[in-house]
Amino acid sequence: MGKEAPGNNTITIDLVEVASFILRKIGYVILAAVLCAIISFIYTFWFVTPLYTSTAKIYVLNRQSNESVTSSDITSSTYLTEDYIEMIQSRTVIESVIAELGLDMDYNELLDKVTVSTQSDTRVIAISVTDADPYMVRDIADAICSASVTHIKEIMELESVNIVDLANVPSEKSSPNLRRNVAIAVLFGIVAVIAVLAVIFILDDKIKTSDDIERYLGISVLGSMPLNEELVREKKKRKKSHK
């Protein structure tokens, strides 16, 4: 309970009492967790549009001679990976894909659906596309892959840029994650109710027991009168009857 200690304005908080209070109200915590889980499940399952992701991969090697691949070729290609990523996301590539597939979107709208990435110390570039249509993401990823190969060859004057993997039609949605969303909702409900109960307990400055009087007011209790609950209920009934 949050109370002012005798002789100063410092508020003391007994964490054991706070925890004990929360345990006595554990039913509210469980109820909040269940309600949040149900709401999250219904919202995710019925109202969130499922999205699918498909990925195509290309391999770019900046070969300096036609004889063999050298360590300098691999090193230079690694340094140029970020350049290749920018070329893949260029307006030339994206708008050529829009025109090829007849997409009803502009450059920025399609670019928002595209993620281009590469793992460290590799020359393999992954082109991922996310959308609500599983067939569309495959077609877009493959089209970007093909257009990127042509664009990188022209800009970097490379002999070949190899396609490692073509995109496929995803059989499972990439989002939303129903289990994760429900778990997060349950955790949020538990934490929120515990926080509210803790604040209620701390802000409650009522003196409820003789121990509270001695602890927070610094005076000794000489005696106490037990509360006759039957008498209290009888008085309440009398007041109501007089009204």
Short mmCIF file of C-alpha atoms in Angstrom, two decimals:
data_model
loop_
_atom_site.label_atom_id
_atom_site.label_comp_id
_atom_site.label_asym_id
_atom_site.label_seq_id
_atom_site.Cartn_x
_atom_site.Cartn_y
_atom_site.Cartn_z
CA MET A 1 0.00 0.00 0.00
CA GLY A 2 1.31 3.46 -0.85
CA LYS A 3 1.36 5.51 2.33
CA GLU A 4 3.35 8.46 3.63
CA ALA A 5 5.89 7.40 6.21
CA PRO A 6 5.56 9.21 9.58
CA GLY A 7 7.59 12.41 9.86
CA ASN A 8 8.20 12.95 6.12
CA ASN A 9 6.48 13.00 2.73
CA THR A 10 8.13 9.85 1.39
CA ILE A 11 5.71 7.28 0.01
CA THR A 12 6.63 3.74 0.94
CA ILE A 13 5.55 0.78 -1.17
CA ASP A 14 5.56 -2.76 0.17
CA LEU A 15 6.09 -4.98 -2.88
CA VAL A 16 4.98 -8.04 -0.94
CA GLU A 17 1.65 -6.39 -0.19
CA VAL A 18 1.30 -5.30 -3.82
CA ALA A 19 1.97 -8.85 -5.01
CA SER A 20 -0.46 -10.23 -2.43
CA PHE A 21 -3.16 -7.79 -3.57
CA ILE A 22 -2.64 -8.77 -7.22
CA LEU A 23 -2.83 -12.47 -6.33
CA ARG A 24 -6.16 -11.87 -4.59
CA LYS A 25 -7.39 -10.29 -7.83
CA ILE A 26 -5.94 -13.02 -10.07
CA GLY A 27 -9.38 -13.63 -11.54
CA TYR A 28 -9.28 -10.22 -13.23
CA VAL A 29 -5.85 -11.04 -14.69
CA ILE A 30 -7.08 -14.34 -16.11
CA LEU A 31 -10.25 -12.72 -17.46
CA ALA A 32 -8.24 -9.99 -19.20
CA ALA A 33 -5.89 -12.55 -20.75
CA VAL A 34 -8.80 -14.63 -22.08
CA LEU A 35 -10.65 -11.58 -23.47
CA CYS A 36 -7.52 -10.25 -25.18
CA ALA A 37 -6.84 -13.69 -26.69
CA ILE A 38 -10.41 -13.92 -28.06
CA ILE A 39 -10.35 -10.39 -29.47
CA SER A 40 -6.93 -10.94 -31.08
CA PHE A 41 -8.03 -14.25 -32.60
CA ILE A 42 -11.24 -12.81 -34.05
CA TYR A 43 -9.52 -9.71 -35.41
CA THR A 44 -6.58 -11.61 -36.93
CA PHE A 45 -8.67 -14.44 -38.37
CA TRP A 46 -11.56 -12.41 -39.78
CA PHE A 47 -10.33 -8.87 -40.42
CA VAL A 48 -6.62 -9.05 -41.33
CA THR A 49 -5.88 -9.76 -44.99
CA PRO A 50 -3.48 -12.70 -45.35
CA LEU A 51 -0.28 -11.94 -47.26
CA TYR A 52 1.99 -14.26 -49.23
CA THR A 53 5.69 -13.93 -50.02
CA SER A 54 7.63 -15.41 -52.91
CA THR A 55 11.37 -15.09 -53.52
CA ALA A 56 13.61 -15.27 -56.58
CA LYS A 57 17.42 -15.22 -56.37
CA ILE A 58 20.19 -14.06 -58.67
CA TYR A 59 23.96 -14.44 -58.49
CA VAL A 60 26.18 -11.59 -59.64
CA LEU A 61 29.93 -12.03 -60.12
CA ASN A 62 32.04 -9.18 -61.42
CA ARG A 63 34.53 -11.28 -63.35
CA GLN A 64 37.57 -9.36 -64.58
CA SER A 65 38.77 -12.01 -67.04
CA ASN A 66 37.24 -14.86 -69.02
CA GLU A 67 39.79 -17.44 -67.86
CA SER A 68 38.88 -18.15 -64.26
CA VAL A 69 37.30 -16.70 -61.15
CA THR A 70 39.86 -15.04 -58.89
CA SER A 71 39.67 -13.89 -55.29
CA SER A 72 39.67 -10.27 -56.48
CA ASP A 73 36.55 -11.06 -58.57
CA ILE A 74 34.74 -12.35 -55.50
CA THR A 75 35.91 -9.44 -53.34
CA SER A 76 34.89 -6.79 -55.86
CA SER A 77 31.50 -8.45 -56.34
CA THR A 78 30.92 -8.43 -52.59
CA TYR A 79 31.71 -4.72 -52.39
CA LEU A 80 29.33 -4.05 -55.28
CA THR A 81 26.40 -5.94 -53.79
CA GLU A 82 24.76 -2.78 -52.45
CA ASP A 83 25.07 -1.26 -55.92
CA TYR A 84 23.28 -4.26 -57.41
CA ILE A 85 20.49 -3.94 -54.85
CA GLU A 86 19.97 -0.29 -55.81
CA MET A 87 19.84 -1.24 -59.48
CA ILE A 88 17.21 -3.90 -58.80
CA GLN A 89 15.06 -1.31 -57.01
CA SER A 90 15.61 1.31 -59.71
CA ARG A 91 12.73 2.96 -61.50
CA THR A 92 13.89 1.40 -64.77
CA VAL A 93 13.45 -2.15 -63.46
CA ILE A 94 10.26 -1.61 -61.45
CA GLU A 95 8.43 0.35 -64.15
CA SER A 96 9.40 -2.20 -66.81
CA VAL A 97 7.79 -4.91 -64.64
CA ILE A 98 4.64 -2.80 -64.21
CA ALA A 99 4.40 -2.42 -67.98
CA GLU A 100 5.17 -6.09 -68.68
CA LEU A 101 2.53 -7.45 -66.27
CA GLY A 102 0.03 -4.62 -66.78
CA LEU A 103 -0.12 -3.88 -63.06
CA ASP A 104 -2.53 -1.22 -61.79
CA MET A 105 0.01 0.50 -59.53
CA ASP A 106 2.80 3.04 -59.72
CA TYR A 107 6.51 2.75 -58.96
CA ASN A 108 6.24 3.45 -55.22
CA GLU A 109 3.29 1.11 -54.71
CA LEU A 110 5.12 -1.83 -56.27
CA LEU A 111 8.40 -0.98 -54.56
CA ASP A 112 6.63 -1.17 -51.17
CA LYS A 113 5.87 -4.82 -51.93
CA VAL A 114 9.47 -5.66 -52.83
CA THR A 115 12.32 -6.53 -50.46
CA VAL A 116 15.83 -6.99 -51.83
CA SER A 117 18.42 -8.49 -49.50
CA THR A 118 21.60 -10.52 -49.37
CA GLN A 119 23.32 -12.57 -46.71
CA SER A 120 26.72 -11.44 -45.49
CA ASP A 121 29.75 -12.51 -47.55
CA THR A 122 27.66 -13.80 -50.46
CA ARG A 123 26.90 -12.56 -53.94
CA VAL A 124 23.44 -14.12 -53.97
CA ILE A 125 20.71 -11.47 -53.97
CA ALA A 126 17.18 -12.42 -52.87
CA ILE A 127 14.23 -10.58 -54.42
CA SER A 128 11.10 -11.08 -52.29
CA VAL A 129 7.62 -9.85 -53.12
CA THR A 130 4.70 -9.74 -50.67
CA ASP A 131 1.05 -9.40 -51.65
CA ALA A 132 -2.40 -10.86 -51.00
CA ASP A 133 -2.33 -12.80 -54.30
CA PRO A 134 0.05 -15.82 -54.17
CA TYR A 135 0.19 -16.10 -57.96
CA MET A 136 0.86 -12.41 -58.40
CA VAL A 137 3.85 -12.44 -56.03
CA ARG A 138 5.43 -15.25 -58.04
CA ASP A 139 4.93 -13.43 -61.34
CA ILE A 140 6.25 -10.13 -59.99
CA ALA A 141 9.31 -11.72 -58.36
CA ASP A 142 10.23 -13.56 -61.57
CA ALA A 143 9.65 -10.44 -63.70
CA ILE A 144 11.85 -8.30 -61.42
CA CYS A 145 14.48 -11.03 -61.47
CA SER A 146 14.58 -11.10 -65.28
CA ALA A 147 14.53 -7.32 -65.65
CA SER A 148 17.28 -6.95 -63.04
CA VAL A 149 19.53 -9.40 -64.86
CA THR A 150 19.25 -7.34 -68.06
CA HIS A 151 19.66 -4.00 -66.27
CA ILE A 152 22.74 -5.07 -64.26
CA LYS A 153 24.40 -6.47 -67.39
CA GLU A 154 23.91 -3.20 -69.24
CA ILE A 155 25.02 -0.92 -66.41
CA MET A 156 27.99 -2.97 -65.17
CA GLU A 157 28.92 -4.34 -68.62
CA LEU A 158 28.96 -7.88 -67.29
CA GLU A 159 28.87 -10.95 -69.49
CA SER A 160 26.43 -12.88 -67.34
CA VAL A 161 24.24 -12.57 -64.28
CA ASN A 162 22.88 -15.95 -63.24
CA ILE A 163 19.44 -16.77 -61.88
CA VAL A 164 19.84 -19.05 -58.87
CA ASP A 165 16.15 -19.64 -58.06
CA LEU A 166 12.93 -18.68 -59.73
CA ALA A 167 9.99 -17.74 -57.53
CA ASN A 168 7.28 -20.23 -56.65
CA VAL A 169 3.63 -19.97 -55.71
CA PRO A 170 3.64 -19.86 -51.89
CA SER A 171 1.40 -22.46 -50.27
CA GLU A 172 1.42 -20.82 -46.83
CA LYS A 173 0.77 -17.22 -45.90
CA SER A 174 3.64 -15.18 -44.53
CA SER A 175 1.39 -13.00 -42.38
CA PRO A 176 -0.44 -12.55 -40.14
CA ASN A 177 0.96 -14.99 -37.58
CA LEU A 178 -2.15 -16.01 -35.63
CA ARG A 179 -0.33 -17.73 -32.76
CA ARG A 180 2.11 -14.88 -32.29
CA ASN A 181 -0.63 -12.25 -32.33
CA VAL A 182 -2.71 -14.16 -29.76
CA ALA A 183 0.35 -14.66 -27.53
CA ILE A 184 1.19 -10.96 -27.69
CA ALA A 185 -2.42 -10.05 -26.88
CA VAL A 186 -2.46 -12.39 -23.86
CA LEU A 187 0.81 -10.92 -22.58
CA PHE A 188 -0.49 -7.39 -23.10
CA GLY A 189 -3.71 -8.18 -21.22
CA ILE A 190 -1.83 -9.68 -18.27
CA VAL A 191 0.67 -6.82 -18.02
CA ALA A 192 -2.00 -4.13 -18.42
CA VAL A 193 -4.27 -5.53 -15.69
CA ILE A 194 -1.35 -6.10 -13.31
CA ALA A 195 -0.22 -2.51 -13.88
CA VAL A 196 -3.73 -1.16 -13.23
CA LEU A 197 -4.13 -3.23 -10.07
CA ALA A 198 -0.72 -2.10 -8.82
CA VAL A 199 -1.63 1.56 -9.39
CA ILE A 200 -4.98 1.12 -7.65
CA PHE A 201 -3.29 -0.46 -4.66
CA ILE A 202 -0.56 2.18 -4.44
CA LEU A 203 -3.00 5.08 -4.69
CA ASP A 204 -5.32 3.60 -2.07
CA ASP A 205 -4.49 5.61 1.09
CA LYS A 206 -7.23 4.20 3.31
CA ILE A 207 -6.32 2.87 6.75
CA LYS A 208 -7.76 -0.63 6.91
CA THR A 209 -6.06 -2.43 9.81
CA SER A 210 -4.50 -1.65 13.17
CA ASP A 211 -1.13 -2.53 11.65
CA ASP A 212 -1.64 0.27 9.11
CA ILE A 213 -2.25 2.75 11.95
CA GLU A 214 0.93 1.79 13.76
CA ARG A 215 3.01 1.59 10.56
CA TYR A 216 1.93 4.79 8.81
CA LEU A 217 0.69 7.07 11.61
CA GLY A 218 3.25 6.05 14.21
CA ILE A 219 0.73 5.62 17.04
CA SER A 220 -0.18 2.55 19.05
CA VAL A 221 -3.64 1.00 18.95
CA LEU A 222 -5.03 0.44 22.44
CA GLY A 223 -8.10 -1.47 21.35
CA SER A 224 -10.53 -2.12 18.54
CA MET A 225 -14.23 -2.80 18.23
CA PRO A 226 -15.26 -5.73 16.05
CA LEU A 227 -17.69 -4.92 13.26
CA ASN A 228 -21.05 -6.58 13.63
CA GLU A 229 -22.00 -7.18 10.01
CA GLU A 230 -25.56 -8.22 10.89
CA LEU A 231 -26.09 -4.96 12.76
CA VAL A 232 -24.75 -2.95 9.81
CA ARG A 233 -27.08 -4.71 7.37
CA GLU A 234 -30.03 -4.13 9.72
CA LYS A 235 -29.28 -0.40 9.91
CA LYS A 236 -29.11 -0.18 6.12
CA LYS A 237 -32.50 -1.88 5.84
CA ARG A 238 -34.00 0.57 8.33
CA LYS A 239 -32.66 3.56 6.38
CA LYS A 240 -34.15 2.22 3.16
CA SER A 241 -37.53 1.59 4.83
CA HIS A 242 -37.65 5.16 6.19
CA LYS A 243 -37.00 6.50 2.70
#
